[in-house]
XYZ file of C-alpha atoms in Angstrom:
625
model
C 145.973 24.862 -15.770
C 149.586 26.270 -15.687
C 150.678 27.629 -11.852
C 150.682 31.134 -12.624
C 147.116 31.243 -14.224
C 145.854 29.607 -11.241
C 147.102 32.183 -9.262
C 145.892 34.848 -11.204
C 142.382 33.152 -11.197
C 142.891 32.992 -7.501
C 143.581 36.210 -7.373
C 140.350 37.521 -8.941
C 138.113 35.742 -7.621
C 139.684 36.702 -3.964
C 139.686 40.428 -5.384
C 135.487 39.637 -6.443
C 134.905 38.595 -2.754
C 136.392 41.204 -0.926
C 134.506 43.951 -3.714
C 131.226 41.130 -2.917
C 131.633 41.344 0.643
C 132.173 45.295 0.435
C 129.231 46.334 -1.311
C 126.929 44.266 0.766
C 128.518 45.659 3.671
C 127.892 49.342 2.203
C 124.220 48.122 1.338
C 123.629 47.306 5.199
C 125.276 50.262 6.499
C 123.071 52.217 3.881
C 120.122 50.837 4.403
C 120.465 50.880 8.443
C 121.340 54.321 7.975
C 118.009 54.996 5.915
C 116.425 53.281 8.591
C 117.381 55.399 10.766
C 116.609 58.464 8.980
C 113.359 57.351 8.444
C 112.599 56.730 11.898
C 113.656 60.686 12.545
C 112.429 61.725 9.130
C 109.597 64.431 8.445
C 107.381 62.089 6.136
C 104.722 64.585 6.314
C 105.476 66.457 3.206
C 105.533 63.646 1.597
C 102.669 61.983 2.079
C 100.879 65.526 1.689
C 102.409 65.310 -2.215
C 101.754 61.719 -3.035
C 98.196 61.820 -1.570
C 97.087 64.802 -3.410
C 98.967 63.784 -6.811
C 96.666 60.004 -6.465
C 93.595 62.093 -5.586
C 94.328 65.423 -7.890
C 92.911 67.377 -4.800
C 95.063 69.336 -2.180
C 95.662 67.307 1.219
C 97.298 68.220 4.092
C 98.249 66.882 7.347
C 98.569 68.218 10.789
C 100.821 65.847 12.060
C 102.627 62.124 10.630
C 104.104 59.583 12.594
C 105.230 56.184 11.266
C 106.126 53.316 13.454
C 108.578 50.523 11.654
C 108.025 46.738 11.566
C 105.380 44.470 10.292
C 103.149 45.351 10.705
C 103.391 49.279 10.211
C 102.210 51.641 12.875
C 100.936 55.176 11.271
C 99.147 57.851 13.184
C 98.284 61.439 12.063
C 96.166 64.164 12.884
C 94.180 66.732 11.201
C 94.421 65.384 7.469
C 91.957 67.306 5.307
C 91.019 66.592 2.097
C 90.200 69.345 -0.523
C 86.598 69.840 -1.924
C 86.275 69.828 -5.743
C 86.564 73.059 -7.155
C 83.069 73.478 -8.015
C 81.997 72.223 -4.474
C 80.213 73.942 -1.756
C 82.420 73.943 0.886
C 86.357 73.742 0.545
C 87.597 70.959 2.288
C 85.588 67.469 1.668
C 86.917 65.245 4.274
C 88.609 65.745 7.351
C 89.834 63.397 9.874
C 90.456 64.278 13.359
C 92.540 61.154 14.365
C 94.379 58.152 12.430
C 95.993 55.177 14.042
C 96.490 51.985 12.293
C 98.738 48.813 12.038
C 99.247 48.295 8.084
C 100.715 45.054 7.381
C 103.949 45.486 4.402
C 103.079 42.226 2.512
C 100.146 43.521 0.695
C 101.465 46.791 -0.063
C 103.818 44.915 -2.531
C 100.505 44.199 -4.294
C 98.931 47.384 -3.855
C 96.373 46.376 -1.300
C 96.255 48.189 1.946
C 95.347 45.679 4.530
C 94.705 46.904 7.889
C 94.784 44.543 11.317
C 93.606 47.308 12.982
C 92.406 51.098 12.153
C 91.071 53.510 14.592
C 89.649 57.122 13.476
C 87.636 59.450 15.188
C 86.296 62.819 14.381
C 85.117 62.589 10.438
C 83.609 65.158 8.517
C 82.510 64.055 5.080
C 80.502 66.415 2.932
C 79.464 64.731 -0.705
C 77.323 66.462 -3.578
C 77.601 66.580 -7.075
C 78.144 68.694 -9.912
C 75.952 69.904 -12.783
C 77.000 66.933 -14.577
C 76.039 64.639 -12.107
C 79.559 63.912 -11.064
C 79.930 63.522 -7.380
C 82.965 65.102 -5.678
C 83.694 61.254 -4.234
C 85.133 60.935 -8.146
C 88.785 61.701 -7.616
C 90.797 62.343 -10.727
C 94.347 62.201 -9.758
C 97.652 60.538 -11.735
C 97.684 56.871 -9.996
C 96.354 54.652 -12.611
C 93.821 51.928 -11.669
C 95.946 49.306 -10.903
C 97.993 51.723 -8.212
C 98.180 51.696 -4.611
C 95.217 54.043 -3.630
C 96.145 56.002 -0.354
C 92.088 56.809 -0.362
C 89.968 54.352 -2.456
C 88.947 55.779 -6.018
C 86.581 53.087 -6.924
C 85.905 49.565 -5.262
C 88.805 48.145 -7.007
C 91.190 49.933 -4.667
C 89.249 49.381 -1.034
C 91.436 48.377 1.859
C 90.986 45.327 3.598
C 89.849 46.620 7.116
C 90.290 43.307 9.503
C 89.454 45.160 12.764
C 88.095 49.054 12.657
C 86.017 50.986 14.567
C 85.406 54.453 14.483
C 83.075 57.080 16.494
C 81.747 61.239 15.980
C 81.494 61.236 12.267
C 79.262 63.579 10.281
C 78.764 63.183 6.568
C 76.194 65.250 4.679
C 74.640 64.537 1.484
C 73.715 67.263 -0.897
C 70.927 66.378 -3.654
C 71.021 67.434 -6.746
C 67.344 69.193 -5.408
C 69.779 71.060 -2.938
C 68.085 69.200 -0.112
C 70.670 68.272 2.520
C 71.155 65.115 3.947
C 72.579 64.255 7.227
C 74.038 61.389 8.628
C 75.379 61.713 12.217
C 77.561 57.971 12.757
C 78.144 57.786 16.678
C 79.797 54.444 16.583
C 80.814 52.223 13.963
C 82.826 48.693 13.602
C 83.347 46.976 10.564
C 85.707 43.615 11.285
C 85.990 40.110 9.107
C 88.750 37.444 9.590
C 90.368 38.038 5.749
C 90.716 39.027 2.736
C 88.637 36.240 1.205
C 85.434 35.963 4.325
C 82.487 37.986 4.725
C 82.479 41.191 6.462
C 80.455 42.298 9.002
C 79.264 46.242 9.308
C 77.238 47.593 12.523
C 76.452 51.455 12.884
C 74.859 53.375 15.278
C 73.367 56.850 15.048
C 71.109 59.415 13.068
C 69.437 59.990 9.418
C 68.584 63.954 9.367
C 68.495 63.505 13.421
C 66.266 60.428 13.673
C 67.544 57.558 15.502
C 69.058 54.451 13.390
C 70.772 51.255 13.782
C 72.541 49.592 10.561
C 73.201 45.944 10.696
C 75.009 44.584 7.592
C 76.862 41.235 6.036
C 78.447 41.715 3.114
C 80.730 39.783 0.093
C 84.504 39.376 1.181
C 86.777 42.432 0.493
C 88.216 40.637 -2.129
C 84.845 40.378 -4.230
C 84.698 44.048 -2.878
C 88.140 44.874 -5.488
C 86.984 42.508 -8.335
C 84.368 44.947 -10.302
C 83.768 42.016 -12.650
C 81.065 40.630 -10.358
C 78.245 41.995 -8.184
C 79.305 42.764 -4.473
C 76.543 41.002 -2.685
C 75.181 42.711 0.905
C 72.365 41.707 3.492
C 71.845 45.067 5.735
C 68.885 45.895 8.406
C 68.262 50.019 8.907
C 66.375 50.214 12.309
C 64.550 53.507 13.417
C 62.116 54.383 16.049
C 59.470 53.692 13.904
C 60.367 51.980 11.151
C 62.707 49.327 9.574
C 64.473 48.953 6.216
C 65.788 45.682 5.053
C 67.787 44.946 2.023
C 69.094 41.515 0.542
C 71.122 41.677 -2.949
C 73.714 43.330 -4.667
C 75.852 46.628 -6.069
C 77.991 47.286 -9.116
C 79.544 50.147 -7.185
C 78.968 50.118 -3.832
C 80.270 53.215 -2.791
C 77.888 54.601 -4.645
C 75.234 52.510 -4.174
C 75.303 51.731 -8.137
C 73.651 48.782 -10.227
C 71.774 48.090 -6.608
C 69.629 44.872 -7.511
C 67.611 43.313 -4.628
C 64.810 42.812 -2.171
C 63.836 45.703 -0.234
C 61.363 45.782 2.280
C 60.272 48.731 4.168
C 57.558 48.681 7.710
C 57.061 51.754 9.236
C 54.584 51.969 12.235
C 53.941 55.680 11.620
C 55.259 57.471 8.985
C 57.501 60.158 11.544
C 60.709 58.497 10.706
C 60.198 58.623 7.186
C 58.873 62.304 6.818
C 61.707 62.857 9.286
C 64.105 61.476 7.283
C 62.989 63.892 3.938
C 63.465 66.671 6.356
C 59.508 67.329 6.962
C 58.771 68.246 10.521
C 54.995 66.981 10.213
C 53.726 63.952 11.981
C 51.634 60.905 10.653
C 50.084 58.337 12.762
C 49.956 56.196 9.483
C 51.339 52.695 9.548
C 52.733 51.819 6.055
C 54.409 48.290 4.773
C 56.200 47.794 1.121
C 58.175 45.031 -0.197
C 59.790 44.260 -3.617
C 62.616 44.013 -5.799
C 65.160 47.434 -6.050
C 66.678 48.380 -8.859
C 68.460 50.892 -9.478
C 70.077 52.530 -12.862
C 71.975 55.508 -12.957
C 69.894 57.969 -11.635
C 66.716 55.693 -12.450
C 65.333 54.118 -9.212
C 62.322 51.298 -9.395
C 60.305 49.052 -6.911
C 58.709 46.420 -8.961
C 56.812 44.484 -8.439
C 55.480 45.671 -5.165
C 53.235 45.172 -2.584
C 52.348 46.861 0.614
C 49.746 47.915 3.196
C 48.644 51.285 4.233
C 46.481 51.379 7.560
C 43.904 48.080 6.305
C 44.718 48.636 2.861
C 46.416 46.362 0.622
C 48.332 47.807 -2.662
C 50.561 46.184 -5.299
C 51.528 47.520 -8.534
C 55.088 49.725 -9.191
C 57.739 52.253 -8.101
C 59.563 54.321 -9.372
C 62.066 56.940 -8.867
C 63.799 59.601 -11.412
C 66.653 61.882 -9.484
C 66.234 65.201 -10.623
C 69.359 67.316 -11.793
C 70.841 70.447 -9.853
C 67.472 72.322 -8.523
C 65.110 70.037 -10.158
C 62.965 67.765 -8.179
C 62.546 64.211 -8.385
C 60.130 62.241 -10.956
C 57.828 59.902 -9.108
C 55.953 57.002 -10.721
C 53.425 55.762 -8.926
C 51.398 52.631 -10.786
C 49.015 50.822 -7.976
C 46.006 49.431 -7.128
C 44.646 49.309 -3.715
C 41.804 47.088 -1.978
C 40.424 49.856 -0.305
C 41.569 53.818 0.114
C 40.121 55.961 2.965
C 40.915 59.577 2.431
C 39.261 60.778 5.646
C 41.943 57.932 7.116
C 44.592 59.260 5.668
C 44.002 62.985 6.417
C 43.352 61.965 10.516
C 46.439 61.087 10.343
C 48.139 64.311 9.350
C 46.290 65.872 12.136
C 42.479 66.299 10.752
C 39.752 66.258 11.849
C 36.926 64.392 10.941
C 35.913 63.706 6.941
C 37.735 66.210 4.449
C 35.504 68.870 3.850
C 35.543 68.862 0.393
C 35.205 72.686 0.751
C 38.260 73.794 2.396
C 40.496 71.790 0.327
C 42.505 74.087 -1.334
C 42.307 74.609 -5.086
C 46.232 74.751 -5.312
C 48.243 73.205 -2.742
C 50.923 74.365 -1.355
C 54.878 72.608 -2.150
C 53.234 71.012 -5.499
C 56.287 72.399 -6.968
C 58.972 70.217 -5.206
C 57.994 67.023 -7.056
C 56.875 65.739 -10.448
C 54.275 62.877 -10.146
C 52.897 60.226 -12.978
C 49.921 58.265 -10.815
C 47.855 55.481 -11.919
C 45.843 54.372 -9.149
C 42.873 52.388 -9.154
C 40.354 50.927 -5.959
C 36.862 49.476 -5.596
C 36.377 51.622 -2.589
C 37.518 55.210 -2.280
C 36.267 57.120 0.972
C 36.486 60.796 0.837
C 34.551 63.551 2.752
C 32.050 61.070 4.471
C 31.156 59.381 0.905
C 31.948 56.174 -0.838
C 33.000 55.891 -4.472
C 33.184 52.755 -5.989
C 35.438 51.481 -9.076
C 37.825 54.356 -8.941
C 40.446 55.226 -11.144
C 42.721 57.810 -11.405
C 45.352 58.670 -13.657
C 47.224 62.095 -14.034
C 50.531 64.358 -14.220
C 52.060 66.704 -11.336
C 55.047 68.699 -13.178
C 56.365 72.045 -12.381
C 53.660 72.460 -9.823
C 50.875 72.089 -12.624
C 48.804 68.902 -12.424
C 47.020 67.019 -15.563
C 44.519 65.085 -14.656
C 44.234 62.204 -17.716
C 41.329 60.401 -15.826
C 39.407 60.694 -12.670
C 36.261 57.914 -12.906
C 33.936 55.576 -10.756
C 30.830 54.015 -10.723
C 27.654 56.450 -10.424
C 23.868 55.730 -10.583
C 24.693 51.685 -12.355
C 26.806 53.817 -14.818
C 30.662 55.793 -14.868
C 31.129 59.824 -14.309
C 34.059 60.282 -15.639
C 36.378 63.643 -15.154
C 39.598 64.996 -17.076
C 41.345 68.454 -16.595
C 44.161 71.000 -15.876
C 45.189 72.641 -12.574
C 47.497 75.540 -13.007
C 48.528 78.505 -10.230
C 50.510 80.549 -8.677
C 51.029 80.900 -4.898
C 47.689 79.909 -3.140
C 45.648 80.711 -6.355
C 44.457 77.858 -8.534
C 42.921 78.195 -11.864
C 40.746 74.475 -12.761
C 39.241 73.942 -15.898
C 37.612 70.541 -15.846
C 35.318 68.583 -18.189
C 33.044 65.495 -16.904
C 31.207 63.032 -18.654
C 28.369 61.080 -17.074
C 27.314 57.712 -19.614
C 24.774 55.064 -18.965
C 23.583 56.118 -15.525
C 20.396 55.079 -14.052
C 18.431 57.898 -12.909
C 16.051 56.452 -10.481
C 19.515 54.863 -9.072
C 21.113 58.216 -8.967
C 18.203 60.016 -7.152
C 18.550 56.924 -4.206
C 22.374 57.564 -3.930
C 21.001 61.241 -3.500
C 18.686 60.421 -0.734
C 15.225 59.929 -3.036
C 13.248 57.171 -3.288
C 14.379 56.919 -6.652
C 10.381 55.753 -7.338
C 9.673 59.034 -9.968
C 11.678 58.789 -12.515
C 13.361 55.530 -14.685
C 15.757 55.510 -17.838
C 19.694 55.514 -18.703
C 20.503 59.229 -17.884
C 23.804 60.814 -19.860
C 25.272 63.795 -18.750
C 28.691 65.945 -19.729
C 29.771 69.134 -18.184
C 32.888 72.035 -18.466
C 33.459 73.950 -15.505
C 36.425 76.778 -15.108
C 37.199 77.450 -11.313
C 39.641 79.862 -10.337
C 40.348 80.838 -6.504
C 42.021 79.062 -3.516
C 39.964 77.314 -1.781
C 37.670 74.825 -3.989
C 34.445 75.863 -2.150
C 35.181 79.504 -2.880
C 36.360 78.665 -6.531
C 32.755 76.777 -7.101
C 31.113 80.047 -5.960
C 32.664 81.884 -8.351
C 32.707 79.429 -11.138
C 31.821 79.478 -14.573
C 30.756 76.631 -17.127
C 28.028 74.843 -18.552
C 26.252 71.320 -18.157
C 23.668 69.094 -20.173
C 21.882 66.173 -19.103
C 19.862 63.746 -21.878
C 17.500 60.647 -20.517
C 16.512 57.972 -22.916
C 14.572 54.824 -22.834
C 12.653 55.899 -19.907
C 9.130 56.076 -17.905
C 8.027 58.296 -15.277
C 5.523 57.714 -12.485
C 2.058 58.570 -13.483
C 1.699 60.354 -9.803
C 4.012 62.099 -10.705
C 2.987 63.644 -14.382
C -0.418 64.461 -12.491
C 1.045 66.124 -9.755
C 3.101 68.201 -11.850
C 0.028 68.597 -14.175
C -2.567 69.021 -11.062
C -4.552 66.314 -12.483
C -8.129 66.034 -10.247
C -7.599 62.053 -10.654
C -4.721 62.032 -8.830
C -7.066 62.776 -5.726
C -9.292 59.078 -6.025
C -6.284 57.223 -7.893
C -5.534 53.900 -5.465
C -2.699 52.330 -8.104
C -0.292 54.778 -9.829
C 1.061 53.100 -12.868
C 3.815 54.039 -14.828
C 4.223 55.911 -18.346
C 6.584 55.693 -21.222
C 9.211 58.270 -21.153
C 10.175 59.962 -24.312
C 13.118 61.946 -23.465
C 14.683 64.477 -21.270
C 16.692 67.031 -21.502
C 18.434 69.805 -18.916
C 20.511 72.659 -20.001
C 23.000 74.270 -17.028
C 25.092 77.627 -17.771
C 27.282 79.048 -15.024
C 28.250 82.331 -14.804
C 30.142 83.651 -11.386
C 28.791 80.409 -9.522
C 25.048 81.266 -10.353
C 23.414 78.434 -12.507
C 20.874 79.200 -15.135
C 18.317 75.875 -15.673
C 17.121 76.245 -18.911
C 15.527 75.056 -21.267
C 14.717 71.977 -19.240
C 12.081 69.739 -21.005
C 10.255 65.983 -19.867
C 8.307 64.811 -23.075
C 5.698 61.085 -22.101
C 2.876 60.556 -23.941
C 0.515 61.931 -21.103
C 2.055 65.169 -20.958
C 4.897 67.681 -21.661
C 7.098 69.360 -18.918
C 8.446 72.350 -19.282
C 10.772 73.898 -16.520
C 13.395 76.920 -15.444
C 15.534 77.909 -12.777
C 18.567 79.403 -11.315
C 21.257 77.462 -8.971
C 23.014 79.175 -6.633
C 26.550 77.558 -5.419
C 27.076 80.441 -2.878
C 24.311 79.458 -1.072
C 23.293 75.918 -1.744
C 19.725 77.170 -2.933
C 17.398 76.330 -5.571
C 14.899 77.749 -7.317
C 12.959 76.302 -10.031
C 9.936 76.625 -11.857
C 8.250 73.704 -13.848
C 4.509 73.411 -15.709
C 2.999 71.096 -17.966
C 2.250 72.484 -21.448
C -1.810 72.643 -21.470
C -2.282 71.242 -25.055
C -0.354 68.009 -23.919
C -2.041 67.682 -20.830
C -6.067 65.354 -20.747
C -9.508 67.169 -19.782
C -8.686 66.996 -15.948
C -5.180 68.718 -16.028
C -5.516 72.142 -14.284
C -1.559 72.863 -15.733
C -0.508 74.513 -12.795
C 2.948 75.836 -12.426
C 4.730 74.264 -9.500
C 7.547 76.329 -7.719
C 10.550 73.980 -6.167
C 12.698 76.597 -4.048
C 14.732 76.415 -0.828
C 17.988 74.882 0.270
C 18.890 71.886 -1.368
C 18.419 70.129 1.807
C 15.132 71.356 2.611
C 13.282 72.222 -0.474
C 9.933 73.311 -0.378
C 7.288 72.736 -3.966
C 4.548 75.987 -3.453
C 1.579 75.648 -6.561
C 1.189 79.379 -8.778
C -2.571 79.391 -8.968
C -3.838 81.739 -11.263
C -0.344 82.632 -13.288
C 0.713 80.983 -16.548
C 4.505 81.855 -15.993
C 4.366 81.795 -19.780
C 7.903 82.726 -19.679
C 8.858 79.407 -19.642
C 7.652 78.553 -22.966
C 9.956 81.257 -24.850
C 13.152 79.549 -26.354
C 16.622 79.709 -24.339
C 19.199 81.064 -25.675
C 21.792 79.048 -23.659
C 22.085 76.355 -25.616
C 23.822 78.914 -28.577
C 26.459 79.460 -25.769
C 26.952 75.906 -25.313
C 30.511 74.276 -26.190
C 30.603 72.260 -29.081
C 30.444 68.610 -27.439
C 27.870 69.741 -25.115
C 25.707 71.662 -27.848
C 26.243 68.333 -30.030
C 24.794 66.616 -26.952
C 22.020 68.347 -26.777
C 20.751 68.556 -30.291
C 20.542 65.260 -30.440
C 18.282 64.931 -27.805
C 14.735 64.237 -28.825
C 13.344 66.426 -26.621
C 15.261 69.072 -28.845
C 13.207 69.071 -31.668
């Protein structure tokens, strides 16, 4: 290379060093100058902006202090976070106090990662909109893949390697407008990275009963990658009772996709009814176990299995979130080993069996739930009596129930019952229709306290009834409906045709016998809770019997007359009536010498009044014709 163009090349590239050496010069003096400024900046309004464009809500701060290294030191005061706009209150969240040492690594990534975050004084209030949106949905210009100053979705969580936080409040508004409170007195989440389990422990209240969560979860990593489940193990112990739940979330901020066991033992059922914001007591121990699952606003235990006092159920759960002043769907689909009533109502505070009586016709709060029930139980205890093969399956909606089927065992055959129940208030208006098929009468008359000796045959049976009142024993009184009851395939003690009869033999017979039973029939109107017996007819081949009466509910009395028709009757029949009157409990049979009470041989006119099943019924009785 000739002299001079070395020199010129020397002279450039001396000229490019010195311009080199210059600029990064005026980068260091630049950037120690920013330094400086931004250790004396006011980074407040800027935060304020960024924050509120990532969450598209309004956010301010009462005071901002940053601390420079690596890791960061930030502390503020007072930051508030704006409600939606269709909200209930206006601010959503509010902080009291903020310090925490952010490390600068992961913030390249857009991951906060925090060695160490203290906050104390949080006020959270969540609820959602008609929609079903809940204000926790921020909708604000950082894109997904962002740095999140306040977590959107799980995606953008913060790894939080040491935190601990005390006095928060956060309240839950369902979409019932129920409000939910949980008061958090102490809590410490910590876990040793990114990519290990985290540990959660809380202490405090659940709508001011006592609780202690206890939780291991998936790594904060898993937390960020929504592709998989985020698996969590957490214990929720109260006074009374204890929650337990092993599995996993789609979106657990939200409790979203939750798929798990869940197992539930309370020793009284305070905490619980506590915890729905009842104020009523139950000394009512109550276990449940099964898999959660939970779809959008679709909830479902299944298959589970429980106790309740020394009653085992299984069967399924399920739970349907109603929308903005709806209430919740309930499915309930179980069978129990046993179900005591009388138990069950002790345990609200009662006293001694339900009287069937005072239960009232139309329950208070029916309105604040919707119910589906299938229930079924060999042994159902209510007001002092057993029922055996029970089923039951009906609708609560809107405070109206339809009962689909109420059955169990009667007599060696079923009495089945279906029905409405619709009110207003106290008031109750029933309209029922039972069903009584292949019953065995001399059975039914021992379940009644009879010997059950008289009478033999499969005894059928369907009734309507209207009730309307507020108390059941009051709405019986004033009831109206109608009943019929057929017997078939029969006999009927011959003691008891001549007694009826006053048959002379029946003062020197030593061995009673038994006759052949044609048919029988009973006809029962109602009208204002007085029942009218008639026609009432017993046809055997030693004699006809003829009967009528009245029934009245008000007063638990009967009176009923009954005669044997004289040209059915043999040589020795006197055919004296026979009065049956008195309470039901104490009845007393008086003889009519001397009067034919022929009255009870003209035809009823009930059975024109009859409704059509029940009129079908009856015509086809034998005794009919």
């Amino acid at each position: 290379m000739p002299k001079d163009q070395r020199s010129l090349f020397v002279r450039i590239a001396r000229i490019a060093g010195f311009v080199l050496a210059g600029l990064v010069i005026l980068i260091l003096l630049a950037a120690g100058g920013f330094a400086w400024w931004l250790s004396r900046a006011d980074l407040k309004p800027l935060i304020e902006r960024e924050a509120g464009e990532a969450l598209g809500r309004r956010v301010t701060l009462g005071s901002f202090h940053v601390r420079w290294g690596d890791p960061l030191g930030i502390e503020f005061t007072g930051l508030a976070i704006a409600n939606a706009p269709w909200g209930s209150k206006p601010e959503m969240a509010r902080v009291g106090s903020f310090s925490a040492l952010l490390e600068v690594g992961p913030l390249l990534h857009g991951v906060l990662r925090y060695q160490r975050l203290r906050m104390s004084n949080v006020t959270v209030v969540l609820e959602r909109d008609p929609g079903g949106i809940g204000n926790w949905k921020f909708g604000g210009g950082a894109g997904p893949g962002g740095l999140g100053l306040v977590p959107k979705t799980r995606t953008r969580f913060p790894t939080l390697i040491d935190f601990m936080g005390d006095r928060a409040l956060i309240t839950y508004r369902t979409r019932g407008g129920n409000i939910l409170s949980i008061a958090l007195d102490h809590v410490a989440i910590s876990s040793p990275g990114d990519d290990t389990p985290a540990r959660l422990v809380a202490e405090g209240a659940y709508n001011d009963i006592a609780t202690r969560l206890d939780a291991t979860t998936d790594s904060f990593a898993t937390l960020r990658d929504d592709s998989v489940p985020f698996g969590a193990r957490f214990t929720l112990a109260g006074k009374d009772t204890d929650i337990a739940f092993d599995g996993t979330m789609r979106e657990p901020l939200d409790f979203a996709g939750a798929h798990g066991e869940l197992s539930i033992d309370a020793r009284t059922l305070d905490d619980i009814l506590g915890a729905m914001g009842a104020t009523a007591k139950a000394d009512l121990p109550l276990s449940i176990a099964g898999v959660l699952d939970r779809n959008g606003d679709h909830w479902s235990l299944q298959p589970a299995k429980g106790q309740m006092t020394q009653s085992q159920f299984s069967g399924d759960l399920a739970l349907l979130e109603g929308g903005p002043g709806e209430p919740d769907d309930i499915g309930l689909d179980l069978e129990f080993s046993a179900l005591d009533v009388d138990e069950i109502a002790a345990a609200f505070g009662g006293k001694g069996p339900t009287k069937l009586d005072a239960l009232p016709l139309h329950p208070a709060g029916l309105a604040e739930v919707n119910l589906t029930a299938a229930l079924t139980t060999p042994s159902l205890t209510v007001g002092g009596r057993s029922l055996r093969a029970v089923t039951l399956e009906g609708r609560l909606a809107g405070g109206d129930v339809t009962l689909k089927e109420l059955s169990f065992a009667l007599g060696g055959g079923t009495m089945s019952l279906a029905g409405t129940l619709e009110g207003k208030g106290e008031d109750g208006r029933l309209a029922l229709d039972g069903r009584l098929t292949k019953a065995d009468v001399g059975t039914i008359a021992q379940e009644l306290g009879a010997t059950g000796d008289e009478i033999r045959g499969r005894l059928d049976g369907a009734a309507t009834v209207g009730l309307h009142g507020k108390a059941l024993g009051a709405a019986l009184n004033g009831g109206d409906g109608a009943a019929v009851v057929t017997l078939r395939e029969g006999e009927v003690a011959r003691s008891l045709i001549e007694k009826l009869s006053a048959d002379l033999r029946a003062l020197f017979r030593s061995k009673e016998g038994r006759v052949p039973l044609t048919c029988l029939l009973g006809v029962l109107t109602l009208k204002d809770g007085i029942g009218i017996l008639a026609p009432l007819r017993l046809e055997s081949r030693e004699a006809i019997v003829i009967g009528a009466g009245k029934l009245d509910l008000a007063k638990d009395r009967l009176d009923l007359t009954v005669k044997t028709e004289r040209d059915s009757t043999n040589f020795f029949a006197l055919d004296i009536p026979i009065r049956i009157s008195g309470p039901l409990d104490d009845l007393g049979v008086t003889p009519l010498a001397g009067s034919g009470e022929t009255w009870l041989e003209q035809p009823s006119a009930a059975m024109n009044t009859l409704p059509p099943a029940l009129r079908k019924m009856a015509e086809g009785n034998p005794c009919r014709d």
